[in-house]
Amino acid sequence: MIKLENVASLDGKVTNLEVFCEESKYIDASGLLALPAVIDPHVHFRTPGMEYKEDWRTGARAAIRGGCTTVFDMPNTKPPTVTAALLAEKKALIDSQLAEADIALRYHLFFGADKAHLDEIAKVKQACIGIKVFMGCSTGNLVIDDDESLHAVFSIAAKEDMLVAVHAEDEHLIQQNKANFKDEMNYHAHSKIRNIEVATRAIEKAIALSRQYGTRLYVLHVSSAEEVALIKDAKRAGLSVYAETTPHHLFFDVSAYDTLGGRAVVNPPLRDKHHRDYLFTAIREKVIDTIGSDHAPHTLDEKIRPYGACPSGMPGIEFMLPMLLNAHHEGLLHLDEVVSLTSKRAREIFRLPHNPDWVLVDLDKTTAVIETLSKCCWTPYLGKTLRGWPVYTIINGRCYHVG
Ligand code: DOR
Ligand code: ZN
């Protein structure tokens, strides 16, 4: 039996919390396994400017249901988070949305590196978790595609002891490849345009900059064997280079275009199947440190558009832990690897203090994904029967019954 101060229901509206808060309550945790709550270092909760896709009321509920109590949000919003003032405004909006949802989700913000605002970086040292650099365009217009600005970002970051997180895709090569596929309206073209060379060229550059300036480098959404090889070498050379992968790169491959259509379009793109095996090996070898959901909701209307008009990204936060627990049952991951990926390494890399947050999981609960709390109302995991689900998510003494 675990004694908790506050037990709440997460019924989509998150009402009646006060009722439960009045007295302490014991929950019967027998048969459940307590894991440190998930830290998701990569989400796009869309505030400000794109709240029709997601906001912090719906995003927080999806997070809690997925066993996650800490998220790091990305700066490619409208407007993008590229000045200290915009960062403060964004934080105020988030706080009011979380207050409305009555969920004290822990969060940190990435600051967007932008050529026109390089002098803002040092100002936000204490207010952000790190600097996000889009080396290639993705959702939004944030991009740093010139070497001079890249050098400046890595140099300032090293001086200020700030971490640089890179979306490592080379913009010039993307544009070149686009010209070669301009008549192709097939979703499969996405993986050809943003091919593996697009990723490795950018990662090589980022690692070289990390070596030159001594900058701590976090490579987001690693998707292929070739990227893993570069990161492995950098780690062997003693550089402070860390790697994240995503649930969609572990659990989907290019064959998903045939079943999910535009819903499978994401940056960096899905790869051929053998890369998924490499990613699991890289986890075992500790080349990959963390998993980020890269929760990037777009509406279904947007995602069913033809290739070229369909935005990149898919939601993921809610089913990341169940997918990993299911993979554990399939013999693909040890439980300690799940913990390392979902909380331990992120805590170390991002220097987070310990917190009293837990997710109590029923390792044997087997059920299908039938709906989502994300505002976008769809999930690529729909219909998958998974074994291993969160039952209670505990954040700072408040307990949510989520399954
Ligand atoms: O697929 C993606 N979607 N990749 C990104 O880098 C951004 C994200 C989004 O914000 O939609
Ligand atoms: Zn992202």
Coordinates of C-alpha atoms and ligand atoms in Angstrom, one line a residue:
M1 CA 0.0 0.0 0.0
I2 CA 1.3 3.5 -0.9
K3 CA 0.0 6.5 1.0
L4 CA -0.6 9.5 -1.2
E5 CA -1.8 12.9 -0.3
N6 CA -3.9 13.6 -3.3
V7 CA -5.5 11.3 -5.7
A8 CA -7.1 12.6 -8.8
S9 CA -8.9 11.3 -11.8
L10 CA -7.8 12.1 -15.3
D11 CA -11.1 11.8 -17.2
G12 CA -10.4 14.2 -20.0
K13 CA -11.7 17.2 -18.0
V14 CA -9.7 16.9 -14.8
T15 CA -12.5 18.1 -12.6
N16 CA -13.2 17.3 -8.9
L17 CA -9.5 17.3 -7.9
E18 CA -10.4 19.2 -4.8
V19 CA -12.7 16.4 -3.6
F20 CA -9.8 14.0 -3.7
C21 CA -7.4 16.4 -2.2
E22 CA -9.2 16.8 1.0
E23 CA -8.0 13.6 2.7
S24 CA -5.0 11.4 2.3
K25 CA -5.7 8.1 0.5
Y26 CA -4.0 4.8 0.3
I27 CA -3.8 3.1 -3.1
D28 CA -3.3 -0.6 -3.5
A29 CA -0.2 -0.9 -5.5
S30 CA 0.2 -4.6 -5.2
G31 CA 1.1 -6.2 -8.5
L32 CA 2.2 -2.9 -9.9
L33 CA 5.8 -1.8 -10.6
A34 CA 7.0 1.6 -9.6
L35 CA 9.3 3.3 -12.2
P36 CA 10.6 6.8 -12.1
A37 CA 8.1 9.0 -13.9
V38 CA 9.0 9.6 -17.6
I39 CA 11.0 12.7 -18.5
D40 CA 10.2 13.5 -22.1
P41 CA 12.9 15.8 -23.4
H42 CA 11.3 16.6 -26.7
V43 CA 7.7 17.8 -27.2
H44 CA 5.9 20.4 -29.3
F45 CA 2.9 21.5 -27.3
R46 CA 2.2 24.3 -29.8
T47 CA 1.8 27.3 -27.5
P48 CA 1.9 30.0 -28.6
G49 CA 0.2 30.2 -32.0
M50 CA -0.8 26.7 -33.0
E51 CA -3.2 25.8 -30.2
Y52 CA -5.6 24.3 -32.6
K53 CA -3.2 21.4 -32.8
E54 CA -2.4 21.1 -29.1
D55 CA -2.1 23.2 -26.0
W56 CA -0.8 22.6 -22.5
R57 CA -4.2 21.6 -21.1
T58 CA -4.5 18.7 -23.6
G59 CA -0.8 18.1 -23.8
A60 CA -0.4 17.8 -20.0
R61 CA -3.2 15.3 -19.8
A62 CA -1.7 13.2 -22.5
A63 CA 1.6 13.4 -20.7
I64 CA 0.2 12.3 -17.4
R65 CA -1.7 9.4 -19.0
G66 CA 1.6 8.3 -20.5
G67 CA 3.4 8.3 -17.2
C68 CA 5.3 11.5 -17.9
T69 CA 5.6 14.3 -15.4
T70 CA 8.4 16.4 -17.0
V71 CA 8.6 17.7 -20.6
F72 CA 11.0 19.9 -22.5
D73 CA 9.1 22.0 -25.1
M74 CA 10.6 23.1 -28.5
P75 CA 10.8 26.7 -29.8
N76 CA 9.2 26.3 -33.2
T77 CA 6.0 28.0 -32.2
K78 CA 4.3 31.1 -33.7
P79 CA 6.1 33.3 -33.1
P80 CA 9.2 31.2 -32.5
T81 CA 10.9 31.4 -29.1
V82 CA 14.0 33.4 -30.1
T83 CA 14.2 36.2 -27.6
A84 CA 14.3 36.5 -23.8
A85 CA 11.0 38.4 -23.9
L86 CA 9.2 35.7 -26.1
L87 CA 10.5 33.0 -23.8
A88 CA 9.0 34.8 -20.7
E89 CA 5.7 35.3 -22.6
K90 CA 5.5 31.7 -23.6
K91 CA 6.2 30.6 -20.0
A92 CA 3.3 32.8 -18.7
L93 CA 0.9 31.3 -21.2
I94 CA 1.9 27.8 -20.3
D95 CA 1.6 28.5 -16.6
S96 CA -2.0 29.8 -17.1
Q97 CA -3.0 26.8 -19.3
L98 CA -1.5 24.4 -16.7
A99 CA -3.3 26.2 -13.9
E100 CA -6.6 25.9 -15.9
A101 CA -6.0 22.1 -16.3
D102 CA -5.0 21.9 -12.6
I103 CA -1.9 19.8 -13.6
A104 CA 1.4 20.9 -12.2
L105 CA 3.3 19.3 -15.1
R106 CA 7.0 20.0 -14.7
Y107 CA 8.5 21.6 -17.8
H108 CA 11.5 23.3 -19.3
L109 CA 11.8 25.3 -22.5
F110 CA 14.3 25.1 -25.3
F111 CA 15.4 28.4 -26.7
G112 CA 15.5 28.7 -30.5
A113 CA 18.8 29.8 -32.1
D114 CA 18.1 32.4 -34.7
K115 CA 20.7 34.3 -36.8
A116 CA 19.0 37.6 -36.1
H117 CA 19.0 37.1 -32.3
L118 CA 22.3 35.5 -31.4
D119 CA 22.9 38.1 -28.7
E120 CA 19.8 36.9 -26.9
I121 CA 21.3 33.4 -26.1
A122 CA 23.4 34.4 -23.1
K123 CA 20.4 36.3 -21.6
V124 CA 18.3 33.1 -21.3
K125 CA 21.0 30.9 -19.8
Q126 CA 19.0 30.5 -16.5
A127 CA 15.6 30.4 -18.2
C128 CA 16.0 27.6 -20.7
I129 CA 17.1 24.0 -20.7
G130 CA 19.3 24.4 -23.8
I131 CA 19.5 25.9 -27.2
K132 CA 17.7 24.3 -30.1
V133 CA 19.3 24.5 -33.5
F134 CA 17.3 23.5 -36.6
M135 CA 20.1 22.8 -39.1
G136 CA 17.4 22.0 -41.6
C137 CA 13.9 23.4 -41.9
S138 CA 11.0 21.6 -40.4
T139 CA 7.7 22.8 -39.0
G140 CA 8.0 26.6 -38.9
N141 CA 10.8 28.8 -40.4
L142 CA 13.5 28.4 -37.7
V143 CA 16.7 27.4 -39.3
I144 CA 20.4 28.0 -39.1
D145 CA 21.9 27.0 -42.4
D146 CA 25.1 29.1 -42.5
D147 CA 28.4 28.1 -40.9
E148 CA 29.1 31.5 -39.5
S149 CA 26.0 31.5 -37.3
L150 CA 26.5 27.9 -36.3
H151 CA 30.0 28.7 -35.1
A152 CA 28.6 31.6 -33.1
V153 CA 25.9 29.4 -31.5
F154 CA 28.3 26.7 -30.5
S155 CA 30.9 29.1 -29.2
I156 CA 28.4 31.2 -27.1
A157 CA 26.9 27.9 -25.7
A158 CA 30.3 26.6 -24.7
K159 CA 31.2 29.9 -23.0
E160 CA 27.9 30.0 -21.1
D161 CA 27.9 26.2 -20.4
M162 CA 24.6 25.8 -22.2
L163 CA 23.7 22.6 -24.0
V164 CA 23.0 22.7 -27.8
A165 CA 20.3 20.3 -29.1
V166 CA 20.4 19.8 -32.8
H167 CA 17.8 18.9 -35.4
A168 CA 20.5 17.5 -37.6
E169 CA 19.4 17.7 -41.2
D170 CA 21.4 19.6 -43.8
E171 CA 19.2 22.2 -45.4
H172 CA 21.3 22.6 -48.5
L173 CA 21.2 18.9 -49.3
I174 CA 17.4 18.8 -48.6
Q175 CA 16.9 21.6 -51.2
Q176 CA 19.1 19.8 -53.7
N177 CA 17.3 16.5 -53.3
K178 CA 13.9 18.2 -53.4
A179 CA 14.7 19.4 -56.9
N180 CA 15.3 15.8 -58.0
F181 CA 12.0 14.6 -56.6
K182 CA 9.8 17.6 -57.5
D183 CA 7.3 15.6 -59.5
E184 CA 6.9 12.9 -56.9
M185 CA 3.7 13.2 -54.9
N186 CA 4.2 9.9 -53.1
Y187 CA 4.8 10.0 -49.4
H188 CA 7.8 7.6 -49.9
A189 CA 9.6 10.5 -51.5
H190 CA 10.0 12.0 -48.1
S191 CA 12.5 9.4 -47.0
K192 CA 14.4 9.9 -50.2
I193 CA 14.6 13.7 -50.1
R194 CA 15.6 13.7 -46.4
N195 CA 17.9 10.7 -46.9
I196 CA 20.5 9.5 -44.4
E197 CA 23.2 11.6 -46.0
V198 CA 21.1 14.7 -45.1
A199 CA 21.3 13.6 -41.5
T200 CA 24.9 12.5 -41.4
R201 CA 26.2 15.6 -43.1
A202 CA 24.6 17.7 -40.3
I203 CA 25.7 15.5 -37.5
E204 CA 29.3 15.5 -38.7
K205 CA 29.2 19.3 -38.7
A206 CA 27.7 19.5 -35.3
I207 CA 30.2 17.0 -33.8
A208 CA 33.1 19.0 -35.3
L209 CA 31.7 22.2 -33.7
S210 CA 31.3 20.4 -30.4
R211 CA 34.9 19.2 -30.6
Q212 CA 36.2 22.7 -31.6
Y213 CA 34.4 24.7 -28.9
G214 CA 33.9 22.0 -26.2
T215 CA 30.1 22.5 -26.5
R216 CA 27.8 19.9 -24.9
L217 CA 25.8 18.5 -27.8
Y218 CA 22.5 16.6 -27.7
V219 CA 21.5 15.0 -31.1
L220 CA 17.8 14.9 -31.3
H221 CA 15.8 12.0 -33.0
V222 CA 18.6 9.8 -34.2
S223 CA 17.0 7.6 -36.8
S224 CA 19.7 5.5 -38.6
A225 CA 22.7 3.2 -38.2
E226 CA 25.0 5.8 -39.9
E227 CA 24.0 8.5 -37.4
V228 CA 24.6 6.1 -34.6
A229 CA 28.1 5.3 -35.9
L230 CA 29.1 8.9 -35.9
I231 CA 27.9 9.5 -32.4
K232 CA 29.6 6.3 -31.2
D233 CA 32.9 7.6 -32.5
A234 CA 32.4 11.0 -30.9
K235 CA 31.6 9.4 -27.6
R236 CA 34.7 7.1 -27.9
A237 CA 36.8 10.3 -28.5
G238 CA 35.5 11.6 -25.1
L239 CA 33.3 14.3 -26.5
S240 CA 30.2 15.4 -24.5
V241 CA 27.9 14.2 -27.2
Y242 CA 24.5 12.6 -26.3
A243 CA 21.9 11.0 -28.4
E244 CA 18.1 10.7 -28.4
T245 CA 15.9 8.5 -30.4
T246 CA 12.1 8.4 -30.8
P247 CA 9.4 5.9 -30.5
H248 CA 8.4 6.3 -34.2
H249 CA 11.9 5.6 -35.3
L250 CA 12.1 2.5 -33.1
F251 CA 8.6 1.1 -34.0
F252 CA 7.9 2.3 -37.6
D253 CA 9.7 2.2 -40.9
V254 CA 9.1 3.3 -44.4
S255 CA 6.4 0.6 -44.8
A256 CA 4.2 2.8 -42.7
Y257 CA 3.6 5.2 -45.6
D258 CA 1.5 2.4 -47.1
T259 CA -0.7 2.1 -44.1
L260 CA -0.6 5.5 -42.5
G261 CA -0.1 7.7 -45.5
G262 CA 0.7 11.3 -44.5
R263 CA 0.5 10.4 -40.9
A264 CA 3.8 8.7 -41.2
V265 CA 5.5 11.8 -42.6
V266 CA 8.0 13.1 -40.0
N267 CA 11.4 14.9 -39.8
P268 CA 13.8 13.2 -39.8
P269 CA 11.9 10.6 -41.8
L270 CA 11.2 7.0 -41.2
R271 CA 13.9 4.7 -42.5
D272 CA 14.2 1.2 -43.9
K273 CA 13.5 -1.6 -41.4
H274 CA 17.0 -2.6 -40.6
H275 CA 17.7 0.7 -39.0
R276 CA 15.3 -0.1 -36.2
D277 CA 17.4 -3.0 -35.2
Y278 CA 20.5 -0.8 -35.1
L279 CA 18.7 1.7 -32.9
F280 CA 17.9 -1.1 -30.4
T281 CA 21.6 -2.2 -30.5
A282 CA 22.7 1.4 -30.0
I283 CA 20.5 1.5 -26.8
R284 CA 22.1 -1.7 -25.6
E285 CA 25.6 -0.2 -26.3
K286 CA 24.6 3.0 -24.5
V287 CA 25.3 5.1 -27.7
I288 CA 21.7 6.2 -27.5
D289 CA 21.0 7.9 -24.2
T290 CA 17.4 9.0 -24.2
I291 CA 14.1 8.7 -25.9
G292 CA 12.0 11.7 -26.7
S293 CA 8.5 11.4 -28.0
D294 CA 9.0 14.3 -30.4
H295 CA 5.3 14.7 -29.8
A296 CA 4.4 16.9 -32.8
P297 CA 0.6 17.0 -33.3
H298 CA -1.0 18.2 -36.5
T299 CA -4.7 17.8 -37.3
L300 CA -5.9 14.9 -39.3
D301 CA -7.1 17.3 -42.0
E302 CA -3.6 18.5 -42.3
K303 CA -2.0 15.0 -42.3
I304 CA -4.2 13.6 -45.0
R305 CA -3.1 16.2 -47.5
P306 CA -1.0 15.0 -50.4
Y307 CA 2.7 14.9 -50.2
G308 CA 4.2 18.4 -50.2
A309 CA 1.2 19.9 -48.5
C310 CA 1.1 17.6 -45.5
P311 CA 3.1 18.8 -42.5
S312 CA 5.7 16.6 -40.8
G313 CA 5.3 15.2 -37.3
M314 CA 3.1 12.9 -35.3
P315 CA 1.9 12.8 -31.7
G316 CA 3.6 10.3 -29.4
I317 CA 3.9 11.2 -25.7
E318 CA 0.9 9.1 -24.5
F319 CA 2.0 5.8 -25.8
M320 CA 5.8 6.0 -25.6
L321 CA 6.0 4.1 -22.3
P322 CA 3.5 1.5 -23.2
M323 CA 5.3 0.9 -26.5
L324 CA 8.6 0.5 -24.6
L325 CA 7.1 -1.8 -22.0
N326 CA 5.6 -3.9 -24.9
A327 CA 9.0 -4.0 -26.5
H328 CA 10.4 -5.2 -23.2
H329 CA 8.0 -8.2 -23.3
E330 CA 9.2 -8.8 -26.9
G331 CA 12.7 -9.2 -25.6
L332 CA 13.9 -5.9 -27.2
L333 CA 14.7 -4.0 -24.0
H334 CA 15.6 -4.6 -20.4
L335 CA 13.5 -2.7 -17.9
D336 CA 16.6 -0.9 -16.7
E337 CA 17.1 0.2 -20.2
V338 CA 13.6 1.6 -20.3
V339 CA 14.3 3.5 -17.1
S340 CA 17.6 4.8 -18.4
L341 CA 16.0 6.0 -21.7
T342 CA 12.9 7.5 -20.1
S343 CA 14.4 9.3 -17.1
K344 CA 17.8 8.4 -15.8
R345 CA 20.0 9.7 -18.6
A346 CA 17.9 12.8 -19.2
R347 CA 18.2 13.7 -15.5
E348 CA 22.0 13.3 -15.8
I349 CA 22.5 15.1 -19.2
F350 CA 20.2 18.0 -18.4
R351 CA 21.3 18.2 -14.7
L352 CA 17.8 17.9 -13.3
P353 CA 17.4 17.6 -9.5
H354 CA 15.7 14.5 -8.3
N355 CA 11.9 14.6 -7.8
P356 CA 9.4 12.4 -6.0
D357 CA 7.6 11.5 -9.3
W358 CA 6.7 7.9 -10.1
V359 CA 4.6 5.9 -12.6
L360 CA 3.1 2.7 -11.3
V361 CA 2.7 0.3 -14.2
D362 CA 0.8 -2.9 -14.6
L363 CA 3.4 -4.9 -16.6
D364 CA 0.8 -7.5 -17.7
K365 CA -2.1 -5.3 -18.6
T366 CA -2.8 -6.0 -22.2
T367 CA -5.1 -3.7 -24.1
A368 CA -5.4 -2.0 -27.5
V369 CA -4.9 1.7 -28.2
I370 CA -8.4 3.0 -29.0
E371 CA -8.2 6.8 -28.4
T372 CA -6.0 9.6 -27.4
L373 CA -6.2 12.7 -25.1
S374 CA -4.1 14.7 -27.6
K375 CA -6.1 17.6 -29.1
C376 CA -5.2 16.4 -32.6
C377 CA -7.4 13.3 -32.0
W378 CA -5.3 10.7 -33.7
T379 CA -2.4 8.5 -33.0
P380 CA -0.2 6.4 -35.2
Y381 CA -0.4 3.7 -32.5
L382 CA -4.2 3.3 -32.9
G383 CA -5.3 -0.4 -32.9
K384 CA -2.0 -1.7 -31.5
T385 CA -2.4 -4.2 -28.7
L386 CA 0.2 -3.5 -26.1
R387 CA 1.3 -5.3 -22.9
G388 CA 2.4 -3.0 -20.1
W389 CA 0.5 0.2 -19.1
P390 CA 0.7 3.0 -16.6
V391 CA -2.0 2.7 -13.9
Y392 CA -1.0 5.6 -11.6
T393 CA 1.1 8.6 -12.4
I394 CA 2.4 10.4 -9.3
I395 CA 3.6 14.0 -9.6
N396 CA 4.9 15.7 -6.5
G397 CA 2.5 13.7 -4.2
R398 CA -0.6 14.0 -6.3
C399 CA -1.6 10.8 -7.9
Y400 CA -3.5 10.4 -11.2
H401 CA -5.4 7.2 -11.9
V402 CA -4.7 6.8 -15.5
G403 CA -5.4 3.2 -16.4
Ligands
DOR1 O1 8.4 16.0 -37.9 C1 8.7 17.0 -37.2 N1 7.7 17.7 -36.7 N2 9.9 17.3 -37.0 C2 10.3 18.4 -36.5 O2 11.5 18.7 -36.4 C3 9.3 19.4 -36.0 C4 8.0 18.8 -35.8 C5 6.9 19.7 -35.6 O3 7.0 20.7 -34.9 O4 5.8 19.5 -36.2
ZN2 ZN 10.8 17.8 -32.7

